[in-house]
Each structure stands twice: as C-alpha cells, then as structure tokens.
Amino acid sequence: MLFFAVRCRPLPLSSSNRILLIIAHPDDETMFFSPTIRALVNAGHRIFVLCISNGNFYGKGKIRSRELFLAAKYLGISSSDVTCLDYDEFEDGDKWNRKNLSYIILRHIEVLSADVVISFDNYGISGHHNHISCFDALQTVYSIGAVPSDVQIFVLDSIPLFRKYIGIFDALFSFGRSPFFYMARFRDVAACWRAMFAHRSQLVWFRFLFIFFSRYVYMNSLRRISPLPLTPRNSIVKKFKFQ
C-alpha cells in the first residue's frame, strides 16, 4: 500500500533537462540512484552517467564497464550517454585527488551542457571514501563558483544504518524529511532488479539481500548541495583556480 500512499516530491526541473549523474563505481547507479533515474527518464529528461572508476580492484574493470552499459540500458539510459573512466589515479579503493577530480567533473558539466548534477552526499551512503570523494570534488567546484549559476546540484541523502534495510517501510521515516523524494513504482523496482542482475560480477550472496531489502531500491530522498564554508579546515578550496 505504501507504493500508492506516498506521494513523490520531484526535483524542481523544467522539461527536457540534461542531467549528469556522478557515481564512483559501476553498480552505484543501480544500487543507490535507480528510483531517481527511473523517475527522471519517465519524465522525459536525458541522463548522462559519469563513472569515475571502472571498479578494477579485483582486475575486473573491463567486465564491470560492460556491465555498467547494460545496466544503464535497463534503467532507460542510452549507452552512448555513459562514460566510465579508466585512470590510474582513480583506482577503486584508492584515495582520489580532489583537485584532479574536480577538474574532470567541471569539464563534463561544461562539455555535456548539463542543467542538473546529481551525486552522493558528504557521507556517501555507505561511508565509502570513493563515494565521498565524488561529493568533495563536486562541493569544491560549487563552493568556489566554478559551476555555472544556472546549474542545479542535488545530493542523495545518506540515512542511519537501521533504516537502510527495511525496504519500502522506510517511507514512513523518509517522507517529509527531505525536500525532494521519489518512490519507485513496481515497474521501476523490476527495472532496478534487472539492472542489478546485469552486474553479474558483483552478485555475491549479500547483494541478493540488498536488492530485496535496501530502501534505495524503493525510494530516494535528495536535497540541494550547500556552499562549503571557507574555514581553515576547508581552505583548500581557496587555492583552486579554474581557467
């Protein structure tokens, strides 16, 4: 009944936006963002995916890249709109250079003429430092004013652990807490499951539990990114100069 009782609060977008989704690894798009992707695709927006790493930690980078293209297709994204990077400095699991990643993100925003950017928040859903690196780089280019003023940036809310795996029942906690909220429909959940099975190299036993019980399969809550205060701790952003 929750599928029908909970109303979505969509992002405030005009028609036919060009949306850039920034993820860290192949399968992030399915595991965390599928309700948002499906809602935006169904609304007629064009989604581009920028995947920073091909997930080559176990030497399966090429396989995982192919899986990403197939999963994106199942979610409604053209494979021609998916970019999966394969740079040594952005290896899966390594600490990523924020300045270099910031340049790459800004360049993709410009080249793709993106109107909207979506990525992880400051906790990165699971606390994975590669997820957090995506946020840190995006936060940096936003805070120094390098992103065009008409580009909207949204981040996916991280939630407490006890709520992550209660499936659709997290709607009771999530609805009303975030300004923007998407609840997947049955066919959207089916698309997510199909996309997850496209990531065959990642289908270890606990992934099966994830696709049935994770609230991120059923719903997404998002908010606008906030400017980063230029405190001594964050003084690195003062040194950034984009040409």
CSV table of C-alpha atoms in Angstrom, one decimal:
chain,number,residue,atom,x,y,z
A,1,MET,CA,0.0,0.0,0.0
A,2,LEU,CA,2.9,2.4,0.6
A,3,PHE,CA,3.6,2.4,-3.1
A,4,PHE,CA,0.3,4.1,-3.6
A,5,ALA,CA,0.0,6.1,-0.3
A,6,VAL,CA,3.3,8.0,-0.5
A,7,ARG,CA,3.5,10.9,-3.0
A,8,CYS,CA,6.7,11.9,-4.8
A,9,ARG,CA,8.1,15.3,-4.4
A,10,PRO,CA,10.1,15.7,-7.6
A,11,LEU,CA,13.1,17.9,-8.3
A,12,PRO,CA,12.1,21.4,-9.5
A,13,LEU,CA,13.1,20.9,-13.1
A,14,SER,CA,11.9,22.3,-16.4
A,15,SER,CA,11.1,20.0,-19.3
A,16,SER,CA,13.8,18.0,-21.1
A,17,ASN,CA,16.8,18.7,-18.8
A,18,ARG,CA,20.3,17.4,-19.4
A,19,ILE,CA,21.2,15.7,-16.1
A,20,LEU,CA,24.6,14.5,-15.1
A,21,LEU,CA,24.8,11.6,-12.6
A,22,ILE,CA,28.2,11.3,-11.0
A,23,ILE,CA,29.0,7.9,-9.4
A,24,ALA,CA,32.2,6.3,-8.1
A,25,HIS,CA,31.8,2.7,-9.4
A,26,PRO,CA,29.8,0.6,-11.8
A,27,ASP,CA,26.7,-0.6,-9.9
A,28,ASP,CA,26.3,2.6,-7.9
A,29,GLU,CA,23.7,3.8,-10.4
A,30,THR,CA,21.6,0.8,-9.7
A,31,MET,CA,22.2,0.2,-6.0
A,32,PHE,CA,21.6,3.8,-4.9
A,33,PHE,CA,20.1,6.0,-7.6
A,34,SER,CA,17.6,3.8,-9.6
A,35,PRO,CA,14.4,5.4,-8.2
A,36,THR,CA,15.6,8.9,-9.2
A,37,ILE,CA,16.9,7.7,-12.6
A,38,ARG,CA,13.6,6.0,-13.4
A,39,ALA,CA,11.5,8.9,-12.4
A,40,LEU,CA,13.6,11.4,-14.5
A,41,VAL,CA,13.7,9.1,-17.5
A,42,ASN,CA,10.0,8.7,-17.3
A,43,ALA,CA,9.6,12.5,-17.1
A,44,GLY,CA,11.5,12.9,-20.4
A,45,HIS,CA,14.9,14.1,-19.1
A,46,ARG,CA,18.2,12.9,-20.7
A,47,ILE,CA,20.6,11.4,-18.2
A,48,PHE,CA,24.3,11.2,-18.6
A,49,VAL,CA,26.4,9.0,-16.3
A,50,LEU,CA,29.9,9.8,-15.3
A,51,CYS,CA,31.5,6.8,-13.5
A,52,ILE,CA,34.9,7.8,-12.0
A,53,SER,CA,36.4,4.3,-11.6
A,54,ASN,CA,35.8,1.1,-13.6
A,55,GLY,CA,36.0,-0.9,-10.4
A,56,ASN,CA,39.2,-2.7,-11.2
A,57,PHE,CA,40.1,-3.6,-7.7
A,58,TYR,CA,40.0,-7.3,-8.5
A,59,GLY,CA,41.1,-7.0,-12.1
A,60,LYS,CA,37.5,-6.9,-13.5
A,61,GLY,CA,37.5,-3.4,-14.7
A,62,LYS,CA,36.6,-4.2,-18.3
A,63,ILE,CA,33.9,-6.6,-17.3
A,64,ARG,CA,32.4,-4.1,-14.9
A,65,SER,CA,32.4,-1.3,-17.5
A,66,ARG,CA,30.4,-3.5,-19.9
A,67,GLU,CA,28.0,-4.4,-17.1
A,68,LEU,CA,27.5,-0.7,-16.4
A,69,PHE,CA,26.5,0.0,-20.0
A,70,LEU,CA,24.0,-2.9,-19.9
A,71,ALA,CA,22.6,-1.9,-16.5
A,72,ALA,CA,22.1,1.7,-17.7
A,73,LYS,CA,20.2,0.4,-20.7
A,74,TYR,CA,17.8,-1.5,-18.4
A,75,LEU,CA,17.3,1.7,-16.4
A,76,GLY,CA,16.5,3.7,-19.6
A,77,ILE,CA,19.8,5.4,-20.2
A,78,SER,CA,21.5,5.2,-23.6
A,79,SER,CA,24.9,3.5,-23.6
A,80,SER,CA,26.2,6.5,-25.6
A,81,ASP,CA,25.4,8.7,-22.6
A,82,VAL,CA,27.5,6.6,-20.2
A,83,THR,CA,31.2,7.4,-19.5
A,84,CYS,CA,33.3,5.1,-17.4
A,85,LEU,CA,36.8,6.4,-16.7
A,86,ASP,CA,39.9,4.2,-16.5
A,87,TYR,CA,42.6,6.4,-15.0
A,88,ASP,CA,45.3,5.0,-12.7
A,89,GLU,CA,44.8,7.9,-10.2
A,90,PHE,CA,41.2,6.9,-9.8
A,91,GLU,CA,41.6,3.2,-9.0
A,92,ASP,CA,38.8,1.6,-7.0
A,93,GLY,CA,39.6,1.8,-3.3
A,94,ASP,CA,42.5,4.4,-3.6
A,95,LYS,CA,42.3,7.9,-2.2
A,96,TRP,CA,41.4,10.2,-5.0
A,97,ASN,CA,42.9,13.6,-5.6
A,98,ARG,CA,40.2,16.1,-5.1
A,99,LYS,CA,41.6,18.8,-7.3
A,100,ASN,CA,42.1,16.5,-10.3
A,101,LEU,CA,38.7,15.0,-9.8
A,102,SER,CA,37.2,18.5,-9.6
A,103,TYR,CA,38.7,19.4,-13.0
A,104,ILE,CA,37.2,16.3,-14.5
A,105,ILE,CA,33.7,16.9,-13.1
A,106,LEU,CA,33.7,20.5,-14.1
A,107,ARG,CA,34.8,19.6,-17.6
A,108,HIS,CA,32.0,17.1,-18.0
A,109,ILE,CA,29.4,19.6,-16.8
A,110,GLU,CA,30.7,22.1,-19.4
A,111,VAL,CA,31.0,19.6,-22.3
A,112,LEU,CA,27.7,18.0,-21.7
A,113,SER,CA,25.9,21.3,-21.1
A,114,ALA,CA,24.4,19.8,-18.0
A,115,ASP,CA,21.5,21.7,-16.4
A,116,VAL,CA,21.4,19.4,-13.4
A,117,VAL,CA,24.0,17.4,-11.5
A,118,ILE,CA,23.3,14.6,-9.0
A,119,SER,CA,25.7,12.7,-6.8
A,120,PHE,CA,26.4,11.4,-3.3
A,121,ASP,CA,26.2,13.5,-0.2
A,122,ASN,CA,29.0,14.0,2.3
A,123,TYR,CA,28.7,10.6,3.9
A,124,GLY,CA,28.4,8.8,0.5
A,125,ILE,CA,25.5,6.5,1.7
A,126,SER,CA,27.9,3.8,2.9
A,127,GLY,CA,30.8,5.9,4.1
A,128,HIS,CA,32.9,4.6,1.2
A,129,HIS,CA,35.7,7.1,0.6
A,130,ASN,CA,35.4,7.0,-3.2
A,131,HIS,CA,31.7,8.0,-2.8
A,132,ILE,CA,32.7,10.8,-0.5
A,133,SER,CA,35.4,11.9,-3.0
A,134,CYS,CA,32.7,12.5,-5.6
A,135,PHE,CA,30.9,14.7,-3.2
A,136,ASP,CA,34.0,16.6,-2.1
A,137,ALA,CA,35.1,17.4,-5.6
A,138,LEU,CA,31.6,18.5,-6.6
A,139,GLN,CA,31.3,20.5,-3.4
A,140,THR,CA,34.6,22.2,-4.2
A,141,VAL,CA,33.7,23.4,-7.7
A,142,TYR,CA,30.3,24.6,-6.5
A,143,SER,CA,31.7,26.4,-3.5
A,144,ILE,CA,34.3,28.4,-5.5
A,145,GLY,CA,31.7,29.4,-8.1
A,146,ALA,CA,33.2,27.4,-10.9
A,147,VAL,CA,29.9,25.8,-11.8
A,148,PRO,CA,27.6,27.9,-13.9
A,149,SER,CA,25.0,29.6,-11.8
A,150,ASP,CA,22.1,28.1,-13.7
A,151,VAL,CA,23.2,24.5,-13.0
A,152,GLN,CA,21.3,22.9,-10.2
A,153,ILE,CA,23.1,20.4,-8.0
A,154,PHE,CA,21.4,17.8,-5.8
A,155,VAL,CA,22.8,15.1,-3.5
A,156,LEU,CA,21.4,11.8,-2.4
A,157,ASP,CA,20.6,11.6,1.3
A,158,SER,CA,22.5,9.1,3.5
A,159,ILE,CA,20.4,7.6,6.2
A,160,PRO,CA,21.0,5.8,9.5
A,161,LEU,CA,22.0,2.1,9.2
A,162,PHE,CA,18.9,0.8,10.9
A,163,ARG,CA,16.7,2.3,8.2
A,164,LYS,CA,18.8,1.2,5.2
A,165,TYR,CA,17.4,-2.3,5.1
A,166,ILE,CA,13.8,-2.1,5.9
A,167,GLY,CA,12.8,-1.7,2.3
A,168,ILE,CA,9.6,0.2,1.5
A,169,PHE,CA,8.8,0.7,5.2
A,170,ASP,CA,11.5,3.4,5.3
A,171,ALA,CA,8.9,5.6,3.5
A,172,LEU,CA,7.4,6.1,7.0
A,173,PHE,CA,10.6,7.7,8.1
A,174,SER,CA,11.8,9.4,4.9
A,175,PHE,CA,8.7,11.1,3.6
A,176,GLY,CA,8.6,14.7,4.9
A,177,ARG,CA,12.3,14.7,6.0
A,178,SER,CA,13.8,15.7,2.7
A,179,PRO,CA,12.6,18.4,0.2
A,180,PHE,CA,12.7,16.0,-2.7
A,181,PHE,CA,11.5,12.4,-2.7
A,182,TYR,CA,11.0,9.7,-5.3
A,183,MET,CA,9.1,6.4,-4.6
A,184,ALA,CA,9.7,3.7,-7.2
A,185,ARG,CA,6.7,2.1,-8.9
A,186,PHE,CA,6.5,-1.7,-9.3
A,187,ARG,CA,7.9,-1.5,-12.9
A,188,ASP,CA,10.7,0.8,-11.6
A,189,VAL,CA,11.7,-1.8,-9.0
A,190,ALA,CA,11.6,-4.5,-11.6
A,191,ALA,CA,13.9,-2.4,-13.8
A,192,CYS,CA,16.3,-2.0,-10.8
A,193,TRP,CA,16.4,-5.7,-10.2
A,194,ARG,CA,17.1,-6.4,-13.9
A,195,ALA,CA,19.9,-3.8,-13.9
A,196,MET,CA,21.4,-5.3,-10.8
A,197,PHE,CA,21.5,-8.7,-12.4
A,198,ALA,CA,23.4,-7.1,-15.3
A,199,HIS,CA,26.2,-6.6,-12.8
A,200,ARG,CA,26.9,-10.3,-12.7
A,201,SER,CA,30.5,-10.0,-11.5
A,202,GLN,CA,29.1,-8.4,-8.3
A,203,LEU,CA,26.4,-10.8,-7.5
A,204,VAL,CA,27.7,-12.3,-4.3
A,205,TRP,CA,25.2,-13.6,-1.8
A,206,PHE,CA,24.6,-10.4,0.2
A,207,ARG,CA,23.8,-8.4,-3.0
A,208,PHE,CA,20.6,-10.6,-3.3
A,209,LEU,CA,19.6,-9.4,0.2
A,210,PHE,CA,20.4,-5.8,-0.8
A,211,ILE,CA,18.2,-5.8,-3.9
A,212,PHE,CA,15.2,-7.0,-1.9
A,213,PHE,CA,15.7,-5.1,1.4
A,214,SER,CA,17.6,-1.9,0.7
A,215,ARG,CA,15.4,1.2,0.8
A,216,TYR,CA,17.5,2.7,-2.0
A,217,VAL,CA,15.9,0.2,-4.4
A,218,TYR,CA,12.4,1.6,-3.5
A,219,MET,CA,13.0,5.3,-2.7
A,220,ASN,CA,15.4,8.2,-2.9
A,221,SER,CA,15.4,11.4,-0.9
A,222,LEU,CA,17.5,14.3,-2.1
A,223,ARG,CA,18.4,17.8,-1.3
A,224,ARG,CA,20.3,20.7,-2.8
A,225,ILE,CA,24.0,20.9,-2.2
A,226,SER,CA,25.1,23.6,0.3
A,227,PRO,CA,28.0,26.0,-0.1
A,228,LEU,CA,31.1,24.9,1.8
A,229,PRO,CA,32.2,27.4,4.5
A,230,LEU,CA,35.8,28.7,3.8
A,231,THR,CA,37.1,27.7,7.2
A,232,PRO,CA,40.8,26.8,7.8
A,233,ARG,CA,39.8,23.1,7.5
A,234,ASN,CA,38.4,23.7,4.1
A,235,SER,CA,41.0,26.2,3.0
A,236,ILE,CA,42.0,24.0,0.0
A,237,VAL,CA,39.1,25.4,-2.0
A,238,LYS,CA,40.7,28.9,-1.8
A,239,LYS,CA,43.7,27.5,-3.8
A,240,PHE,CA,41.6,26.2,-6.7
A,241,LYS,CA,41.8,28.3,-9.9
A,242,PHE,CA,39.9,27.1,-12.9
A,243,GLN,CA,40.8,28.5,-16.3
